[in-house]
PDB file of C-alpha atoms in Angstrom:
ATOM      1  CA  MET S 144       0.000   0.000   0.000  1.00  0.00           C
ATOM      2  CA  TYR S 145       1.094   3.540  -0.714  1.00  0.00           C
ATOM      3  CA  GLU S 146      -1.598   5.132   1.460  1.00  0.00           C
ATOM      4  CA  THR S 147      -0.870   6.817   4.761  1.00  0.00           C
ATOM      5  CA  ALA S 148      -3.469   7.157   7.518  1.00  0.00           C
ATOM      6  CA  GLU S 149      -4.029  10.734   6.304  1.00  0.00           C
ATOM      7  CA  ASP S 150      -4.568   9.528   2.699  1.00  0.00           C
ATOM      8  CA  LEU S 151      -7.130   6.967   3.857  1.00  0.00           C
ATOM      9  CA  ALA S 152      -8.929   9.545   6.009  1.00  0.00           C
ATOM     10  CA  ARG S 153      -9.210  11.909   3.023  1.00  0.00           C
ATOM     11  CA  LEU S 154     -10.503   9.098   0.800  1.00  0.00           C
ATOM     12  CA  GLN S 155     -12.964   7.974   3.487  1.00  0.00           C
ATOM     13  CA  GLU S 156     -14.308  11.528   3.761  1.00  0.00           C
ATOM     14  CA  LEU S 157     -14.925  11.542  -0.012  1.00  0.00           C
ATOM     15  CA  ILE S 158     -16.725   8.178   0.127  1.00  0.00           C
ATOM     16  CA  ASP S 159     -18.887   9.253   3.098  1.00  0.00           C
ATOM     17  CA  ASP S 160     -19.696  12.672   1.618  1.00  0.00           C
ATOM     18  CA  SER S 161     -20.575  11.095  -1.748  1.00  0.00           C
ATOM     19  CA  ALA S 162     -22.974   8.655  -0.051  1.00  0.00           C
ATOM     20  CA  ARG S 163     -24.658  11.517   1.833  1.00  0.00           C
ATOM     21  CA  ARG S 164     -25.121  13.520  -1.389  1.00  0.00           C
ATOM     22  CA  ALA S 165     -26.261  10.569  -3.509  1.00  0.00           C
ATOM     23  CA  SER S 166     -29.702  10.668  -5.080  1.00  0.00           C
ATOM     24  CA  PRO S 167     -32.397   8.463  -3.551  1.00  0.00           C
ATOM     25  CA  GLY S 168     -32.194   6.178  -6.595  1.00  0.00           C
ATOM     26  CA  LEU S 169     -28.453   5.711  -6.305  1.00  0.00           C
ATOM     27  CA  ARG S 170     -28.691   5.238  -2.545  1.00  0.00           C
ATOM     28  CA  ALA S 171     -31.227   2.449  -3.112  1.00  0.00           C
ATOM     29  CA  SER S 172     -29.389   0.868  -6.057  1.00  0.00           C
ATOM     30  CA  PHE S 173     -25.984   0.798  -4.326  1.00  0.00           C
ATOM     31  CA  GLY S 174     -27.409   0.150  -0.835  1.00  0.00           C
ATOM     32  CA  LEU S 175     -25.651   3.258   0.472  1.00  0.00           C
ATOM     33  CA  PRO S 176     -24.078   3.492   2.928  1.00  0.00           C
ATOM     34  CA  GLU S 177     -24.507  -0.088   4.202  1.00  0.00           C
ATOM     35  CA  GLN S 178     -23.030  -1.784   1.118  1.00  0.00           C
ATOM     36  CA  SER S 179     -20.255   0.741   0.546  1.00  0.00           C
ATOM     37  CA  LEU S 180     -16.686  -0.242   1.274  1.00  0.00           C
ATOM     38  CA  SER S 181     -14.386   1.753   3.526  1.00  0.00           C
ATOM     39  CA  ALA S 182     -11.397   3.564   2.034  1.00  0.00           C
ATOM     40  CA  ALA S 183      -9.080   0.870   3.393  1.00  0.00           C
ATOM     41  CA  GLN S 184     -11.195  -1.865   1.801  1.00  0.00           C
ATOM     42  CA  VAL S 185     -11.292  -0.016  -1.540  1.00  0.00           C
ATOM     43  CA  VAL S 186      -7.525   0.395  -1.814  1.00  0.00           C
ATOM     44  CA  ARG S 187      -7.051  -3.239  -0.761  1.00  0.00           C
ATOM     45  CA  ARG S 188      -9.589  -4.447  -3.366  1.00  0.00           C
ATOM     46  CA  CYS S 189      -8.016  -2.211  -6.031  1.00  0.00           C
ATOM     47  CA  ASP S 190      -4.412  -3.089  -5.204  1.00  0.00           C
ATOM     48  CA  GLY S 191      -1.955  -2.632  -8.066  1.00  0.00           C
ATOM     49  CA  VAL S 192      -3.257  -1.755 -11.523  1.00  0.00           C
ATOM     50  CA  PHE S 193      -6.926  -2.580 -12.045  1.00  0.00           C
ATOM     51  CA  GLN S 194      -9.271  -2.158 -15.013  1.00  0.00           C
ATOM     52  CA  VAL S 195     -11.803   0.671 -15.172  1.00  0.00           C
ATOM     53  CA  VAL S 196     -13.794   2.318 -17.918  1.00  0.00           C
ATOM     54  CA  LEU S 197     -12.716   5.944 -18.304  1.00  0.00           C
ATOM     55  CA  ALA S 198     -15.133   8.414 -19.908  1.00  0.00           C
ATOM     56  CA  THR S 199     -14.063  11.774 -21.327  1.00  0.00           C
ATOM     57  CA  VAL S 200     -15.810  14.377 -23.506  1.00  0.00           C
ATOM     58  CA  THR S 201     -14.913  15.325 -27.104  1.00  0.00           C
ATOM     59  CA  ALA S 202     -14.919  18.852 -28.572  1.00  0.00           C
ATOM     60  CA  ALA S 203     -18.370  18.064 -30.001  1.00  0.00           C
ATOM     61  CA  GLY S 204     -19.625  17.229 -26.502  1.00  0.00           C
ATOM     62  CA  GLU S 205     -19.790  13.508 -27.222  1.00  0.00           C
ATOM     63  CA  PRO S 206     -18.846  11.010 -24.521  1.00  0.00           C
ATOM     64  CA  ARG S 207     -15.934   8.678 -25.172  1.00  0.00           C
ATOM     65  CA  CYS S 208     -15.167   5.721 -22.956  1.00  0.00           C
ATOM     66  CA  ALA S 209     -12.497   3.056 -23.015  1.00  0.00           C
ATOM     67  CA  PRO S 210     -11.204   0.346 -20.711  1.00  0.00           C
ATOM     68  CA  VAL S 211      -7.916   1.422 -19.131  1.00  0.00           C
ATOM     69  CA  GLY S 212      -5.688   0.515 -16.243  1.00  0.00           C
ATOM     70  CA  ALA S 213      -5.866   2.623 -13.093  1.00  0.00           C
ATOM     71  CA  LEU S 214      -4.103   2.616  -9.757  1.00  0.00           C
ATOM     72  CA  PHE S 215      -4.412   4.192  -6.334  1.00  0.00           C
ATOM     73  CA  VAL S 216      -1.389   6.049  -4.981  1.00  0.00           C
ATOM     74  CA  HIS S 217      -1.866   8.020  -1.764  1.00  0.00           C
ATOM     75  CA  GLY S 218      -5.631   7.515  -2.019  1.00  0.00           C
ATOM     76  CA  ARG S 219      -5.829   9.194  -5.433  1.00  0.00           C
ATOM     77  CA  LEU S 220      -6.709   7.511  -8.712  1.00  0.00           C
ATOM     78  CA  TYR S 221      -4.228   7.643 -11.588  1.00  0.00           C
ATOM     79  CA  VAL S 222      -4.533   6.427 -15.173  1.00  0.00           C
ATOM     80  CA  PRO S 223      -1.355   5.862 -17.218  1.00  0.00           C
ATOM     81  CA  THR S 224      -1.499   7.151 -20.805  1.00  0.00           C
ATOM     82  CA  THR S 225       0.440   9.161 -23.385  1.00  0.00           C
ATOM     83  CA  ALA S 226       0.290  12.852 -24.280  1.00  0.00           C
ATOM     84  CA  GLY S 227      -0.936  12.050 -27.802  1.00  0.00           C
ATOM     85  CA  SER S 228      -3.851   9.853 -26.724  1.00  0.00           C
ATOM     86  CA  PHE S 229      -7.409  11.015 -27.343  1.00  0.00           C
ATOM     87  CA  ARG S 230      -8.158  10.757 -23.611  1.00  0.00           C
ATOM     88  CA  ALA S 231      -5.252  13.066 -22.728  1.00  0.00           C
ATOM     89  CA  ARG S 232      -6.204  15.570 -25.429  1.00  0.00           C
ATOM     90  CA  ASN S 233      -9.868  15.483 -24.384  1.00  0.00           C
ATOM     91  CA  LEU S 234      -8.954  16.029 -20.730  1.00  0.00           C
ATOM     92  CA  ALA S 235      -6.514  18.837 -21.506  1.00  0.00           C
ATOM     93  CA  ALA S 236      -9.331  20.762 -23.212  1.00  0.00           C
ATOM     94  CA  ARG S 237     -12.320  19.538 -21.167  1.00  0.00           C
ATOM     95  CA  PRO S 238     -11.235  18.018 -17.859  1.00  0.00           C
ATOM     96  CA  ALA S 239     -14.543  16.312 -16.921  1.00  0.00           C
ATOM     97  CA  LEU S 240     -14.215  12.559 -16.447  1.00  0.00           C
ATOM     98  CA  SER S 241     -16.008   9.567 -15.040  1.00  0.00           C
ATOM     99  CA  LEU S 242     -14.567   6.198 -14.081  1.00  0.00           C
ATOM    100  CA  SER S 243     -16.424   2.969 -13.447  1.00  0.00           C
ATOM    101  CA  LEU S 244     -15.618  -0.586 -12.516  1.00  0.00           C
ATOM    102  CA  ALA S 245     -18.015  -3.506 -12.293  1.00  0.00           C
ATOM    103  CA  GLY S 246     -16.288  -6.619 -10.985  1.00  0.00           C
ATOM    104  CA  ASP S 247     -17.467 -10.195 -11.275  1.00  0.00           C
ATOM    105  CA  ASP S 248     -16.957 -10.432  -7.513  1.00  0.00           C
ATOM    106  CA  GLY S 249     -19.939  -8.186  -6.709  1.00  0.00           C
ATOM    107  CA  PHE S 250     -17.859  -5.021  -6.386  1.00  0.00           C
ATOM    108  CA  ALA S 251     -18.557  -1.763  -8.214  1.00  0.00           C
ATOM    109  CA  LEU S 252     -16.955   1.660  -8.193  1.00  0.00           C
ATOM    110  CA  VAL S 253     -18.276   4.816  -9.878  1.00  0.00           C
ATOM    111  CA  ALA S 254     -16.368   8.100  -9.702  1.00  0.00           C
ATOM    112  CA  HIS S 255     -16.886  11.551 -11.194  1.00  0.00           C
ATOM    113  CA  GLY S 256     -14.610  14.569 -11.262  1.00  0.00           C
ATOM    114  CA  THR S 257     -11.921  16.148 -13.375  1.00  0.00           C
ATOM    115  CA  GLY S 258      -8.652  14.905 -14.769  1.00  0.00           C
ATOM    116  CA  GLU S 259      -5.299  16.589 -14.413  1.00  0.00           C
ATOM    117  CA  LEU S 260      -2.381  15.583 -16.635  1.00  0.00           C
ATOM    118  CA  VAL S 261       0.715  14.692 -14.607  1.00  0.00           C
ATOM    119  CA  THR S 262       3.958  14.834 -16.603  1.00  0.00           C
ATOM    120  CA  PRO S 263       7.461  13.674 -15.694  1.00  0.00           C
ATOM    121  CA  ALA S 264       8.226  17.258 -14.618  1.00  0.00           C
ATOM    122  CA  ASP S 265       5.526  17.153 -11.918  1.00  0.00           C
ATOM    123  CA  PRO S 266       6.400  16.355  -8.278  1.00  0.00           C
ATOM    124  CA  GLY S 267       5.230  12.876  -7.388  1.00  0.00           C
ATOM    125  CA  PHE S 268       5.377  11.568 -10.971  1.00  0.00           C
ATOM    126  CA  GLY S 269       8.241   9.223 -10.106  1.00  0.00           C
ATOM    127  CA  GLU S 270       6.398   7.612  -7.205  1.00  0.00           C
ATOM    128  CA  VAL S 271       3.313   6.963  -9.353  1.00  0.00           C
ATOM    129  CA  GLU S 272       5.497   5.587 -12.145  1.00  0.00           C
ATOM    130  CA  ASP S 273       7.266   3.328  -9.622  1.00  0.00           C
ATOM    131  CA  ALA S 274       3.874   2.039  -8.420  1.00  0.00           C
ATOM    132  CA  GLN S 275       2.833   1.368 -12.033  1.00  0.00           C
ATOM    133  CA  SER S 276       6.112  -0.417 -12.695  1.00  0.00           C
ATOM    134  CA  ALA S 277       5.838  -2.532  -9.531  1.00  0.00           C
ATOM    135  CA  ALA S 278       2.318  -3.615 -10.493  1.00  0.00           C
ATOM    136  CA  ARG S 279       2.726  -4.088 -14.237  1.00  0.00           C
ATOM    137  CA  GLY S 280       6.421  -4.121 -15.035  1.00  0.00           C
ATOM    138  CA  THR S 281       6.042  -1.159 -17.410  1.00  0.00           C
ATOM    139  CA  ARG S 282       7.026   2.471 -17.050  1.00  0.00           C
ATOM    140  CA  VAL S 283       5.067   5.202 -18.829  1.00  0.00           C
ATOM    141  CA  GLY S 284       8.375   6.983 -19.426  1.00  0.00           C
ATOM    142  CA  ASP S 285       9.184   4.161 -21.877  1.00  0.00           C
ATOM    143  CA  TRP S 286       6.049   4.941 -23.911  1.00  0.00           C
ATOM    144  CA  GLY S 287       7.457   8.088 -25.500  1.00  0.00           C
ATOM    145  CA  GLN S 288       5.376  10.921 -24.076  1.00  0.00           C
ATOM    146  CA  GLY S 289       4.028   8.916 -21.151  1.00  0.00           C
ATOM    147  CA  LEU S 290       2.091  10.665 -18.430  1.00  0.00           C
ATOM    148  CA  PHE S 291      -0.636  10.033 -15.887  1.00  0.00           C
ATOM    149  CA  VAL S 292      -4.132  11.373 -15.521  1.00  0.00           C
ATOM    150  CA  ARG S 293      -4.754  12.203 -11.863  1.00  0.00           C
ATOM    151  CA  ALA S 294      -8.473  12.064 -11.111  1.00  0.00           C
ATOM    152  CA  ARG S 295      -9.609  14.921  -8.880  1.00  0.00           C
ATOM    153  CA  LEU S 296     -12.790  13.305  -7.664  1.00  0.00           C
ATOM    154  CA  GLY S 297     -15.905  15.135  -6.573  1.00  0.00           C
ATOM    155  CA  SER S 298     -17.713  11.874  -5.873  1.00  0.00           C
ATOM    156  CA  LEU S 299     -16.800   8.237  -5.363  1.00  0.00           C
ATOM    157  CA  PHE S 300     -19.426   5.551  -4.879  1.00  0.00           C
ATOM    158  CA  THR S 301     -18.613   1.961  -4.036  1.00  0.00           C
ATOM    159  CA  TYR S 302     -20.803  -1.101  -3.821  1.00  0.00           C
ATOM    160  CA  ALA S 303     -20.064  -4.546  -2.467  1.00  0.00           C
ATOM    161  CA  ARG S 304     -22.566  -7.373  -2.493  1.00  0.00           C
ATOM    162  CA  ASP S 305     -20.979  -8.531   0.780  1.00  0.00           C
ATOM    163  CA  PRO S 306     -18.857  -5.737   2.334  1.00  0.00           C
ATOM    164  CA  LYS S 307     -17.752  -7.964   5.231  1.00  0.00           C
ATOM    165  CA  SER S 308     -15.982 -10.287   2.788  1.00  0.00           C
ATOM    166  CA  TYR S 309     -13.495  -7.497   1.928  1.00  0.00           C
ATOM    167  CA  PRO S 310     -10.830  -7.296   4.617  1.00  0.00           C
ATOM    168  CA  PRO S 311      -9.502  -3.858   5.437  1.00  0.00           C
ATOM    169  CA  ALA S 312      -5.963  -2.952   4.464  1.00  0.00           C
ATOM    170  CA  GLU S 313      -3.161  -3.342   6.952  1.00  0.00           C
ATOM    171  CA  PRO S 314      -2.734  -0.328   9.220  1.00  0.00           C
ATOM    172  CA  ALA S 315      -1.485   2.644   7.220  1.00  0.00           C
ATOM    173  CA  PRO S 316       1.785   4.315   8.115  1.00  0.00           C
ATOM    174  CA  ALA S 317       1.481   7.665   9.826  1.00  0.00           C
ATOM    175  CA  ALA S 318       1.745  10.773   7.678  1.00  0.00           C
ATOM    176  CA  GLY S 319       5.350  11.838   7.317  1.00  0.00           C
ATOM    177  CA  SER S 320       6.709   8.342   7.974  1.00  0.00           C
ATOM    178  CA  ALA S 321       9.966   7.175   6.467  1.00  0.00           C
ATOM    179  CA  GLY S 322       8.367   6.180   3.169  1.00  0.00           C
ATOM    180  CA  PRO S 323       5.511   4.369   1.505  1.00  0.00           C
ATOM    181  CA  ALA S 324       4.657   0.892   2.565  1.00  0.00           C
ATOM    182  CA  ARG S 325       4.930  -1.674  -0.190  1.00  0.00           C
ATOM    183  CA  ARG S 326       1.719  -3.079  -1.543  1.00  0.00           C
ATOM    184  CA  SER S 327       1.120  -6.585  -0.299  1.00  0.00           C
TER     185      SER S 327
END
């Protein structure tokens, strides 16, 4: 895990606030908040690189979605891509995005917000690239103009058919500790 206790607290606040603001239909459909996972359970379930569907918006206002890899680092979602990809160009001009995951294991995640392009010149790029490399054995820096999309989420909804079957993550290191814990 790369999440500190502070990272998990921030992510938990987003999950709780999203559940409170959810429409009655979404609350009923996702069984919120009873069938929502905690932040620790989410990052444990989504350890390493996991598949999501990322939706962006074209210049004509048309939605575009594609399956992509994503990963959590410090409780934030990142998507590896290249500067020349349609998703990166769409997000540079119109940052709105949505992400969704529907797992065969009865888990779902839906997130909405904006995307920020993170280049090799940005602080923290190296840590995200190291996490990507540890999970997949690839580095976006080897893709030419590799970068990451950092999702700045306004809402994050989770669903688990059986939330108790998802163990929480190991205790997170305290903020400012000697370094990130390795994902297990």
